[in-house]
PDB file of C-alpha atoms and ligand atoms in Angstrom:
ATOM      1  CA  MET A 508      -3.664   7.285  -5.080  1.00 90.00           C
ATOM      2  CA  ASP A 509      -6.387   9.089  -3.507  1.00 94.00           C
ATOM      3  CA  LEU A 510      -6.185   9.525   0.666  1.00 98.00           C
ATOM      4  CA  ARG A 511      -9.629  11.075   0.797  1.00 97.00           C
ATOM      5  CA  LEU A 512      -8.140  13.204   3.503  1.00 98.00           C
ATOM      6  CA  THR A 513      -9.183  16.466   2.248  1.00 98.00           C
ATOM      7  CA  GLY A 514     -11.023  18.569   4.440  1.00 98.00           C
ATOM      8  CA  LYS A 515     -10.483  16.507   7.869  1.00 98.00           C
ATOM      9  CA  VAL A 516      -9.009  18.043  10.843  1.00 98.00           C
ATOM     10  CA  ALA A 517      -5.400  17.087  12.127  1.00 99.00           C
ATOM     11  CA  VAL A 518      -3.482  18.129  15.250  1.00 99.00           C
ATOM     12  CA  VAL A 519       0.271  17.562  15.323  1.00 99.00           C
ATOM     13  CA  THR A 520       2.114  17.483  18.199  1.00 98.00           C
ATOM     14  CA  GLY A 521       5.695  19.480  17.272  1.00 98.00           C
ATOM     15  CA  GLY A 522       4.565  20.359  14.240  1.00 98.00           C
ATOM     16  CA  SER A 523       6.652  23.326  13.608  1.00 98.00           C
ATOM     17  CA  ALA A 524      10.082  21.642  12.995  1.00 98.00           C
ATOM     18  CA  GLY A 525      11.405  18.040  11.672  1.00 98.00           C
ATOM     19  CA  ILE A 526       9.255  15.028  11.532  1.00 98.00           C
ATOM     20  CA  GLY A 527       6.178  16.961  12.587  1.00 98.00           C
ATOM     21  CA  ARG A 528       6.266  19.455  10.680  1.00 98.00           C
ATOM     22  CA  ALA A 529       6.927  17.507   7.293  1.00 98.00           C
ATOM     23  CA  ILE A 530       3.528  15.574   8.460  1.00 99.00           C
ATOM     24  CA  ALA A 531       2.248  18.899   8.051  1.00 98.00           C
ATOM     25  CA  HIS A 532       2.682  20.047   4.839  1.00 98.00           C
ATOM     26  CA  GLY A 533       1.963  16.071   3.825  1.00 98.00           C
ATOM     27  CA  LEU A 534      -1.486  16.612   5.731  1.00 98.00           C
ATOM     28  CA  ALA A 535      -2.019  20.152   4.161  1.00 98.00           C
ATOM     29  CA  ALA A 536      -0.874  19.057   0.610  1.00 98.00           C
ATOM     30  CA  GLU A 537      -3.715  16.256   0.419  1.00 98.00           C
ATOM     31  CA  GLY A 538      -5.859  19.395   1.864  1.00 98.00           C
ATOM     32  CA  ALA A 539      -6.209  18.296   5.512  1.00 98.00           C
ATOM     33  CA  ASN A 540      -6.773  21.566   7.697  1.00 98.00           C
ATOM     34  CA  LEU A 541      -3.997  21.917  10.849  1.00 98.00           C
ATOM     35  CA  VAL A 542      -3.986  22.581  14.621  1.00 98.00           C
ATOM     36  CA  LEU A 543      -0.261  22.478  15.088  1.00 98.00           C
ATOM     37  CA  VAL A 544       1.405  22.536  19.106  1.00 98.00           C
ATOM     38  CA  ALA A 545       4.684  23.261  19.842  1.00 98.00           C
ATOM     39  CA  ARG A 546       6.275  25.698  22.897  1.00 98.00           C
ATOM     40  CA  ASP A 547       8.183  28.355  21.279  1.00 98.00           C
ATOM     41  CA  GLU A 548       5.468  30.630  19.596  1.00 98.00           C
ATOM     42  CA  GLU A 549       7.523  32.752  16.334  1.00 98.00           C
ATOM     43  CA  ARG A 550       8.579  29.032  14.649  1.00 98.00           C
ATOM     44  CA  LEU A 551       5.083  27.728  15.322  1.00 98.00           C
ATOM     45  CA  ARG A 552       3.246  30.623  13.625  1.00 98.00           C
ATOM     46  CA  SER A 553       5.832  30.923  10.692  1.00 98.00           C
ATOM     47  CA  VAL A 554       4.297  27.431   9.753  1.00 98.00           C
ATOM     48  CA  ASP A 555       1.922  27.954   7.197  1.00 96.00           C
ATOM     49  CA  PHE A 556       0.240  25.852   4.350  1.00 97.00           C
ATOM     50  CA  PRO A 557      -1.418  27.311   1.709  1.00 97.00           C
ATOM     51  CA  GLY A 558      -5.023  26.436   0.777  1.00 97.00           C
ATOM     52  CA  VAL A 559      -6.376  24.600   3.641  1.00 98.00           C
ATOM     53  CA  ARG A 560      -6.778  26.164   7.683  1.00 98.00           C
ATOM     54  CA  VAL A 561      -3.755  26.106  10.422  1.00 98.00           C
ATOM     55  CA  VAL A 562      -4.531  27.204  13.519  1.00 98.00           C
ATOM     56  CA  ALA A 563      -1.556  28.060  15.753  1.00 98.00           C
ATOM     57  CA  VAL A 564      -1.588  26.795  19.143  1.00 98.00           C
ATOM     58  CA  PRO A 565       1.803  27.621  21.732  1.00 98.00           C
ATOM     59  CA  ALA A 566       1.546  24.951  24.320  1.00 98.00           C
ATOM     60  CA  ASP A 567       4.437  22.615  26.343  1.00 98.00           C
ATOM     61  CA  LEU A 568       2.756  19.414  26.623  1.00 98.00           C
ATOM     62  CA  THR A 569       4.875  18.368  29.709  1.00 98.00           C
ATOM     63  CA  VAL A 570       2.117  20.328  31.229  1.00 97.00           C
ATOM     64  CA  PRO A 571      -1.138  18.927  31.792  1.00 95.00           C
ATOM     65  CA  ASP A 572      -3.658  21.739  31.348  1.00 95.00           C
ATOM     66  CA  ASP A 573      -1.771  22.308  27.767  1.00 96.00           C
ATOM     67  CA  ALA A 574      -3.045  19.293  26.786  1.00 94.00           C
ATOM     68  CA  LEU A 575      -6.971  20.454  27.736  1.00 95.00           C
ATOM     69  CA  ARG A 576      -6.304  23.906  26.074  1.00 97.00           C
ATOM     70  CA  VAL A 577      -4.977  22.171  22.997  1.00 98.00           C
ATOM     71  CA  ALA A 578      -8.748  19.952  23.278  1.00 97.00           C
ATOM     72  CA  ALA A 579     -10.772  23.678  23.668  1.00 98.00           C
ATOM     73  CA  VAL A 580      -9.108  24.850  20.738  1.00 98.00           C
ATOM     74  CA  VAL A 581      -9.885  21.932  18.447  1.00 98.00           C
ATOM     75  CA  GLU A 582     -13.430  22.339  19.529  1.00 97.00           C
ATOM     76  CA  GLN A 583     -13.792  26.576  19.043  1.00 98.00           C
ATOM     77  CA  GLU A 584     -12.345  25.930  15.294  1.00 98.00           C
ATOM     78  CA  PHE A 585     -13.409  22.961  13.769  1.00 98.00           C
ATOM     79  CA  GLY A 586     -15.983  20.975  16.281  1.00 98.00           C
ATOM     80  CA  GLY A 587     -13.519  18.538  16.958  1.00 98.00           C
ATOM     81  CA  ALA A 588     -10.159  16.822  15.364  1.00 98.00           C
ATOM     82  CA  ASP A 589     -10.364  13.041  12.638  1.00 98.00           C
ATOM     83  CA  ILE A 590      -6.119  12.734  13.991  1.00 99.00           C
ATOM     84  CA  LEU A 591      -4.386  13.016  16.286  1.00 99.00           C
ATOM     85  CA  ILE A 592      -0.928  12.404  15.872  1.00 99.00           C
ATOM     86  CA  ASN A 593       1.837  12.673  18.759  1.00 98.00           C
ATOM     87  CA  ASN A 594       5.023  13.306  17.359  1.00 98.00           C
ATOM     88  CA  ALA A 595       6.344  15.915  20.062  1.00 98.00           C
ATOM     89  CA  GLY A 596       9.379  14.874  21.737  1.00 98.00           C
ATOM     90  CA  THR A 597      13.126  14.832  22.233  1.00 97.00           C
ATOM     91  CA  GLY A 598      16.266  12.928  23.142  1.00 96.00           C
ATOM     92  CA  SER A 599      17.569  12.611  25.832  1.00 95.00           C
ATOM     93  CA  GLU A 600      21.558  12.091  27.540  1.00 95.00           C
ATOM     94  CA  GLU A 601      21.837  10.216  30.994  1.00 97.00           C
ATOM     95  CA  LYS A 602      23.333   7.192  33.375  1.00 98.00           C
ATOM     96  CA  ILE A 603      20.389   5.429  34.913  1.00 98.00           C
ATOM     97  CA  MET A 604      22.857   5.180  38.442  1.00 98.00           C
ATOM     98  CA  THR A 605      22.774   8.881  38.327  1.00 98.00           C
ATOM     99  CA  ALA A 606      20.033  10.519  36.509  1.00 98.00           C
ATOM    100  CA  PRO A 607      17.316  12.197  39.128  1.00 98.00           C
ATOM    101  CA  ASP A 608      13.998  11.052  39.355  1.00 98.00           C
ATOM    102  CA  ASP A 609      12.456  14.559  37.781  1.00 98.00           C
ATOM    103  CA  ARG A 610      13.960  13.681  34.318  1.00 98.00           C
ATOM    104  CA  TRP A 611      12.669  10.804  34.296  1.00 98.00           C
ATOM    105  CA  GLN A 612       9.208  12.584  34.776  1.00 98.00           C
ATOM    106  CA  TRP A 613       9.699  15.506  32.495  1.00 98.00           C
ATOM    107  CA  TYR A 614      10.379  12.248  29.753  1.00 98.00           C
ATOM    108  CA  TRP A 615       7.572  10.552  30.986  1.00 98.00           C
ATOM    109  CA  ASP A 616       5.374  13.656  31.152  1.00 98.00           C
ATOM    110  CA  LEU A 617       6.246  14.812  27.042  1.00 98.00           C
ATOM    111  CA  HIS A 618       5.917  11.050  25.674  1.00 98.00           C
ATOM    112  CA  VAL A 619       3.294   9.230  27.469  1.00 98.00           C
ATOM    113  CA  MET A 620       1.201  11.019  29.475  1.00 98.00           C
ATOM    114  CA  ALA A 621       1.034  14.386  26.557  1.00 98.00           C
ATOM    115  CA  ALA A 622      -0.286  11.011  24.417  1.00 98.00           C
ATOM    116  CA  ILE A 623      -2.375   9.849  27.116  1.00 98.00           C
ATOM    117  CA  ARG A 624      -4.376  13.547  27.821  1.00 98.00           C
ATOM    118  CA  LEU A 625      -4.472  14.182  24.269  1.00 98.00           C
ATOM    119  CA  ALA A 626      -6.556  11.237  23.617  1.00 98.00           C
ATOM    120  CA  ARG A 627      -8.709  11.285  27.247  1.00 98.00           C
ATOM    121  CA  ALA A 628      -9.485  15.413  25.513  1.00 97.00           C
ATOM    122  CA  LEU A 629      -9.962  14.841  21.805  1.00 98.00           C
ATOM    123  CA  VAL A 630     -11.408  10.914  21.483  1.00 98.00           C
ATOM    124  CA  PRO A 631     -15.494  12.247  22.704  1.00 98.00           C
ATOM    125  CA  GLY A 632     -15.091  14.630  19.549  1.00 97.00           C
ATOM    126  CA  MET A 633     -14.086  11.251  17.466  1.00 98.00           C
ATOM    127  CA  ARG A 634     -16.333   9.754  18.242  1.00 98.00           C
ATOM    128  CA  THR A 635     -19.429  12.123  17.552  1.00 98.00           C
ATOM    129  CA  ARG A 636     -17.383  12.338  13.720  1.00 97.00           C
ATOM    130  CA  GLY A 637     -18.006   8.519  13.404  1.00 98.00           C
ATOM    131  CA  GLY A 638     -14.180   7.313  13.857  1.00 98.00           C
ATOM    132  CA  GLY A 639     -10.627   8.491  13.946  1.00 98.00           C
ATOM    133  CA  VAL A 640      -6.825   7.697  13.510  1.00 99.00           C
ATOM    134  CA  ILE A 641      -3.961   8.773  16.517  1.00 99.00           C
ATOM    135  CA  LEU A 642      -0.845   8.144  15.614  1.00 99.00           C
ATOM    136  CA  HIS A 643       2.488   7.647  17.542  1.00 99.00           C
ATOM    137  CA  ASN A 644       6.001   8.595  16.513  1.00 98.00           C
ATOM    138  CA  ALA A 645       7.939   6.626  19.179  1.00 98.00           C
ATOM    139  CA  SER A 646      11.902   5.388  17.505  1.00 98.00           C
ATOM    140  CA  ILE A 647      13.180   2.360  17.020  1.00 98.00           C
ATOM    141  CA  CYS A 648      15.385   3.081  20.640  1.00 98.00           C
ATOM    142  CA  ALA A 649      11.952   1.882  21.651  1.00 98.00           C
ATOM    143  CA  THR A 650      12.445  -1.797  20.691  1.00 97.00           C
ATOM    144  CA  GLN A 651      16.326  -1.469  20.147  1.00 97.00           C
ATOM    145  CA  PRO A 652      17.735   1.336  22.900  1.00 97.00           C
ATOM    146  CA  LEU A 653      20.618   3.565  22.498  1.00 95.00           C
ATOM    147  CA  GLY A 654      23.446   3.537  25.351  1.00 95.00           C
ATOM    148  CA  TYR A 655      23.144   6.652  25.740  1.00 95.00           C
ATOM    149  CA  GLU A 656      19.850   7.812  26.285  1.00 96.00           C
ATOM    150  CA  PRO A 657      18.240   5.108  28.505  1.00 98.00           C
ATOM    151  CA  ILE A 658      15.150   7.735  30.104  1.00 98.00           C
ATOM    152  CA  TYR A 659      14.541   8.398  25.857  1.00 98.00           C
ATOM    153  CA  ASN A 660      14.329   4.289  25.032  1.00 98.00           C
ATOM    154  CA  VAL A 661      12.168   3.961  28.348  1.00 98.00           C
ATOM    155  CA  THR A 662       9.369   6.368  27.938  1.00 98.00           C
ATOM    156  CA  LYS A 663       9.632   5.961  23.969  1.00 98.00           C
ATOM    157  CA  ALA A 664       8.761   2.064  24.254  1.00 98.00           C
ATOM    158  CA  ALA A 665       6.269   2.854  26.834  1.00 99.00           C
ATOM    159  CA  LEU A 666       4.656   5.071  24.384  1.00 99.00           C
ATOM    160  CA  VAL A 667       4.341   2.346  21.805  1.00 98.00           C
ATOM    161  CA  MET A 668       2.774  -0.388  24.575  1.00 98.00           C
ATOM    162  CA  PHE A 669       0.251   2.874  25.551  1.00 99.00           C
ATOM    163  CA  SER A 670      -0.066   2.836  21.022  1.00 99.00           C
ATOM    164  CA  LYS A 671      -1.649  -1.026  21.692  1.00 98.00           C
ATOM    165  CA  CYS A 672      -3.801  -0.612  24.632  1.00 99.00           C
ATOM    166  CA  LEU A 673      -5.291   2.325  23.158  1.00 99.00           C
ATOM    167  CA  ALA A 674      -5.727   0.650  19.471  1.00 99.00           C
ATOM    168  CA  ASN A 675      -7.505  -2.182  21.550  1.00 98.00           C
ATOM    169  CA  GLU A 676     -10.003   0.238  23.781  1.00 98.00           C
ATOM    170  CA  LEU A 677     -10.568   2.578  20.536  1.00 99.00           C
ATOM    171  CA  ILE A 678     -11.477   0.087  17.427  1.00 98.00           C
ATOM    172  CA  GLY A 679     -14.719  -0.262  18.543  1.00 98.00           C
ATOM    173  CA  ASP A 680     -15.281   2.904  17.714  1.00 98.00           C
ATOM    174  CA  ASN A 681     -13.895   3.246  14.626  1.00 98.00           C
ATOM    175  CA  ILE A 682     -10.629   5.077  16.018  1.00 99.00           C
ATOM    176  CA  ARG A 683      -7.133   3.237  14.444  1.00 99.00           C
ATOM    177  CA  VAL A 684      -3.984   3.450  16.887  1.00 99.00           C
ATOM    178  CA  ASN A 685      -0.527   2.475  15.314  1.00 99.00           C
ATOM    179  CA  ALA A 686       2.885   3.604  16.427  1.00 99.00           C
ATOM    180  CA  VAL A 687       5.607   4.426  13.824  1.00 99.00           C
ATOM    181  CA  ASN A 688       9.064   3.449  14.794  1.00 98.00           C
ATOM    182  CA  PRO A 689      11.452   5.976  12.514  1.00 98.00           C
ATOM    183  CA  GLY A 690      15.658   5.528  12.549  1.00 98.00           C
ATOM    184  CA  LEU A 691      17.665   7.805  11.829  1.00 98.00           C
ATOM    185  CA  VAL A 692      15.750  10.913  10.164  1.00 98.00           C
ATOM    186  CA  MET A 693      17.940  14.161   9.581  1.00 98.00           C
ATOM    187  CA  THR A 694      16.482  16.710  11.959  1.00 98.00           C
ATOM    188  CA  GLY A 695      17.821  19.958  13.489  1.00 95.00           C
ATOM    189  CA  ASP A 696      18.864  18.159  16.410  1.00 91.00           C
ATOM    190  CA  TRP A 697      21.130  16.060  14.916  1.00 95.00           C
ATOM    191  CA  ILE A 698      22.862  18.945  12.406  1.00 96.00           C
ATOM    192  CA  LYS A 699      22.970  20.905  15.816  1.00 95.00           C
ATOM    193  CA  THR A 700      25.110  17.844  17.776  1.00 93.00           C
ATOM    194  CA  ALA A 701      26.985  17.197  15.201  1.00 96.00           C
ATOM    195  CA  LYS A 702      28.361  20.682  14.104  1.00 96.00           C
ATOM    196  CA  LEU A 703      29.197  20.875  17.909  1.00 94.00           C
ATOM    197  CA  LEU A 704      31.288  17.811  18.213  1.00 94.00           C
ATOM    198  CA  THR A 705      33.183  18.566  15.235  1.00 96.00           C
ATOM    199  CA  GLU A 706      33.713  21.987  15.567  1.00 96.00           C
ATOM    200  CA  GLY A 707      37.696  22.309  15.708  1.00 97.00           C
ATOM    201  CA  THR A 708      38.417  18.803  14.753  1.00 97.00           C
ATOM    202  CA  ASP A 709      39.469  17.865  11.116  1.00 97.00           C
ATOM    203  CA  GLN A 710      35.792  15.660  10.651  1.00 97.00           C
ATOM    204  CA  THR A 711      33.318  17.523   9.412  1.00 98.00           C
ATOM    205  CA  TRP A 712      29.700  18.151  10.632  1.00 97.00           C
ATOM    206  CA  GLU A 713      28.481  16.111   7.461  1.00 97.00           C
ATOM    207  CA  GLN A 714      31.401  12.940   7.938  1.00 98.00           C
ATOM    208  CA  TYR A 715      29.967  12.675  11.340  1.00 97.00           C
ATOM    209  CA  LEU A 716      26.758  12.036  10.449  1.00 98.00           C
ATOM    210  CA  GLN A 717      27.606   9.727   7.848  1.00 98.00           C
ATOM    211  CA  LYS A 718      29.647   7.698   9.756  1.00 98.00           C
ATOM    212  CA  ILE A 719      26.446   7.584  12.418  1.00 97.00           C
ATOM    213  CA  ALA A 720      24.950   6.316   8.974  1.00 98.00           C
ATOM    214  CA  ASP A 721      27.138   3.730   7.790  1.00 98.00           C
ATOM    215  CA  ASP A 722      27.931   2.452  11.505  1.00 96.00           C
ATOM    216  CA  ASN A 723      24.019   1.648  11.687  1.00 95.00           C
ATOM    217  CA  ALA A 724      21.321   2.223   8.650  1.00 97.00           C
ATOM    218  CA  PRO A 725      21.955  -0.781   6.109  1.00 97.00           C
ATOM    219  CA  ILE A 726      20.492   1.712   3.732  1.00 98.00           C
ATOM    220  CA  GLY A 727      23.504   3.690   4.853  1.00 98.00           C
ATOM    221  CA  ARG A 728      22.056   7.356   5.169  1.00 98.00           C
ATOM    222  CA  PHE A 729      19.510   9.140   7.370  1.00 98.00           C
ATOM    223  CA  ALA A 730      15.939   9.257   5.830  1.00 98.00           C
ATOM    224  CA  THR A 731      14.475  12.667   5.300  1.00 98.00           C
ATOM    225  CA  PRO A 732      11.900  13.999   7.363  1.00 98.00           C
ATOM    226  CA  GLU A 733       8.906  13.915   4.265  1.00 98.00           C
ATOM    227  CA  GLU A 734      10.478  10.072   4.082  1.00 98.00           C
ATOM    228  CA  ILE A 735       9.215   9.501   7.495  1.00 99.00           C
ATOM    229  CA  ALA A 736       6.368  11.841   6.905  1.00 99.00           C
ATOM    230  CA  ASP A 737       4.942  10.273   4.168  1.00 98.00           C
ATOM    231  CA  LEU A 738       3.900   6.585   6.143  1.00 98.00           C
ATOM    232  CA  PHE A 739       2.384   9.245   8.825  1.00 99.00           C
ATOM    233  CA  VAL A 740       0.303  10.485   6.359  1.00 99.00           C
ATOM    234  CA  PHE A 741      -0.660   7.320   4.844  1.00 98.00           C
ATOM    235  CA  LEU A 742      -1.724   5.473   7.965  1.00 99.00           C
ATOM    236  CA  SER A 743      -3.688   8.714   8.747  1.00 98.00           C
ATOM    237  CA  SER A 744      -5.889   8.300   5.836  1.00 98.00           C
ATOM    238  CA  ASP A 745      -8.545   5.790   5.360  1.00 97.00           C
ATOM    239  CA  ARG A 746      -6.207   3.850   2.312  1.00 98.00           C
ATOM    240  CA  ALA A 747      -5.090   2.224   5.802  1.00 98.00           C
ATOM    241  CA  SER A 748      -8.256   1.047   7.337  1.00 98.00           C
ATOM    242  CA  TYR A 749      -6.811  -2.490   8.258  1.00 98.00           C
ATOM    243  CA  THR A 750      -3.840  -0.939  10.360  1.00 98.00           C
ATOM    244  CA  VAL A 751      -5.115  -0.970  13.845  1.00 98.00           C
ATOM    245  CA  GLY A 752      -2.499  -1.652  16.766  1.00 98.00           C
ATOM    246  CA  SER A 753       1.125  -1.900  15.163  1.00 98.00           C
ATOM    247  CA  THR A 754       4.430  -0.558  15.326  1.00 98.00           C
ATOM    248  CA  TYR A 755       5.561   0.073  11.644  1.00 98.00           C
ATOM    249  CA  TYR A 756       9.469   0.807  11.508  1.00 98.00           C
ATOM    250  CA  ILE A 757      11.199   2.604   9.060  1.00 98.00           C
ATOM    251  CA  ASP A 758      14.723   2.864   9.380  1.00 98.00           C
ATOM    252  CA  GLY A 759      16.446   1.579   6.590  1.00 98.00           C
ATOM    253  CA  GLY A 760      17.112  -1.552   7.710  1.00 97.00           C
ATOM    254  CA  TRP A 761      18.727  -0.391  11.441  1.00 97.00           C
ATOM    255  CA  LEU A 762      16.620  -3.082  13.406  1.00 97.00           C
ATOM    256  CA  ASN A 763      18.270  -5.994  14.068  1.00 93.00           C
ATOM    257  CA  VAL A 764      15.506  -8.641  15.127  1.00 77.00           C
ATOM    258  CA  THR A 765      13.151 -10.210  12.858  1.00 64.00           C
ATOM    259  CA  THR A 766      10.489 -10.488  14.927  1.00 54.00           C
TER     260      THR A 766
HETATM  261  P1  NDP B1414      12.900  18.209  16.202  1.00 51.67           P
HETATM  262  O1  NDP B1414      13.616  18.485  17.325  1.00 51.67           O
HETATM  263  O2  NDP B1414      13.005  18.686  15.033  1.00 51.67           O
HETATM  264  O3  NDP B1414      10.884  18.818  16.217  1.00 51.67           O
HETATM  265  C1  NDP B1414      10.465  18.640  17.614  1.00 51.67           C
HETATM  266  C2  NDP B1414       9.043  19.083  17.729  1.00 51.67           C
HETATM  267  O4  NDP B1414       8.626  19.073  19.269  1.00 51.67           O
HETATM  268  C3  NDP B1414       9.206  20.531  17.284  1.00 51.67           C
HETATM  269  O5  NDP B1414       8.178  21.446  16.762  1.00 51.67           O
HETATM  270  C4  NDP B1414       9.513  20.965  19.050  1.00 51.67           C
HETATM  271  O6  NDP B1414       9.377  22.548  19.156  1.00 51.67           O
HETATM  272  C5  NDP B1414       8.262  20.333  19.620  1.00 51.67           C
HETATM  273  N1  NDP B1414       8.365  19.904  21.486  1.00 51.67           N
HETATM  274  C6  NDP B1414       9.200  19.995  22.021  1.00 51.67           C
HETATM  275  N2  NDP B1414       8.853  19.607  23.476  1.00 51.67           N
HETATM  276  C7  NDP B1414       7.676  19.974  23.272  1.00 51.67           C
HETATM  277  C8  NDP B1414       7.067  20.111  23.845  1.00 51.67           C
HETATM  278  N3  NDP B1414       7.269  20.317  25.550  1.00 51.67           N
HETATM  279  N4  NDP B1414       5.742  20.621  23.762  1.00 51.67           N
HETATM  280  C9  NDP B1414       5.242  20.470  23.311  1.00 51.67           C
HETATM  281  N5  NDP B1414       5.605  20.603  21.790  1.00 51.67           N
HETATM  282  C10 NDP B1414       7.311  20.981  21.783  1.00 51.67           C
HETATM  283  O7  NDP B1414      12.443  16.458  16.443  1.00 51.67           O
HETATM  284  P2  NDP B1414      12.120  15.343  15.257  1.00 51.67           P
HETATM  285  O8  NDP B1414      11.777  15.854  14.230  1.00 51.67           O
HETATM  286  O9  NDP B1414      13.684  14.797  15.537  1.00 51.67           O
HETATM  287  O10 NDP B1414      11.745  14.248  16.130  1.00 51.67           O
HETATM  288  C11 NDP B1414       9.985  14.368  16.324  1.00 51.67           C
HETATM  289  C12 NDP B1414      10.074  12.987  17.173  1.00 51.67           C
HETATM  290  O11 NDP B1414       9.881  11.797  16.413  1.00 51.67           O
HETATM  291  C13 NDP B1414      10.392  12.998  18.604  1.00 51.67           C
HETATM  292  O12 NDP B1414       9.494  12.565  19.541  1.00 51.67           O
HETATM  293  C14 NDP B1414      11.447  11.917  18.033  1.00 51.67           C
HETATM  294  O13 NDP B1414      11.171  11.165  19.216  1.00 51.67           O
HETATM  295  C15 NDP B1414      10.864  10.506  17.134  1.00 51.67           C
HETATM  296  N6  NDP B1414      12.645  10.389  16.503  1.00 51.67           N
HETATM  297  C16 NDP B1414      13.153  11.430  16.135  1.00 51.67           C
HETATM  298  C17 NDP B1414      14.518  10.370  14.990  1.00 51.67           C
HETATM  299  C18 NDP B1414      15.117  11.501  14.531  1.00 51.67           C
HETATM  300  O14 NDP B1414      16.662  10.561  14.227  1.00 51.67           O
HETATM  301  N7  NDP B1414      14.924  12.962  14.315  1.00 51.67           N
HETATM  302  C19 NDP B1414      13.759   9.085  15.053  1.00 51.67           C
HETATM  303  C20 NDP B1414      13.103   8.434  15.754  1.00 51.67           C
HETATM  304  C21 NDP B1414      12.246   9.326  16.717  1.00 51.67           C
HETATM  305  P3  NDP B1414       9.588  23.696  20.424  1.00 51.67           P
HETATM  306  O15 NDP B1414      10.535  23.104  20.620  1.00 51.67           O
HETATM  307  O16 NDP B1414       8.879  24.858  20.039  1.00 51.67           O
HETATM  308  O17 NDP B1414       8.223  22.956  21.776  1.00 51.67           O
END
């Protein structure tokens, strides 16, 4: 299937690692040029793909002005963007009764305000180009919460609703907005946590993660980042032209509800 992404300009937040890096790789393989955003400059600048332009913008997306800076670089380097992938994010661990306001605010800024600010900054350019695509990487936890991370669950749920509202506001400009809710995906954080929790125990970190997969995902394993990225790449393309304002689960069967 020709996805007709050659020469498009895609902004991928959190494009230096995990799912974001796999999305960037997938888009580059289809010929899209990239603007990648993350905080760790060295890791970000190490990402490169042959045959396309890759521009790195070190930025902390919890900082309001950084979204404006990303948009300025996009304008300067490419004259606008066709695709925005709001992927940067991270898990949390707290109790609602004891988590202070600033912790809620930090996750709200990262998971929700960054997407709002980047949309405000990049949509004018998409309109000028005649259309675009905005995708939000939320989580199955937006619908089916994990007990240890209420702030993550709440802010990802808000991101999904933002995605829906933005879709309604922008479809008249030929800008398609959708969200993706992955389940278990084997990325650095999971591996780091598993290694920490199994250190000095009889269980290997691989066994620890396999148990999580067995307990939760009917498919019995984690997804690879590439399996998630392929859906993002398809949704980014004109071949997904009737996908508007939806949320696509990609979770190995983990979601328990049928609506
Ligand atoms: P990783 O930790 O592997 O990668 C996260 C990326 O986001 C990195 O590039 C990181 O770079 C960047 N990032 C984090 N914080 C910021 C910030 N403040 N400003 C700019 N960039 C930032 O995460 P995953 O690939 O696992 O997750 C990616 C997305 O997918 C997240 O939104 C996550 O919630 C979601 N998701 C993940 C699942 C999983 O099982 N892995 C399941 C469901 C959803 P740096 O640290 O240098 O800033």
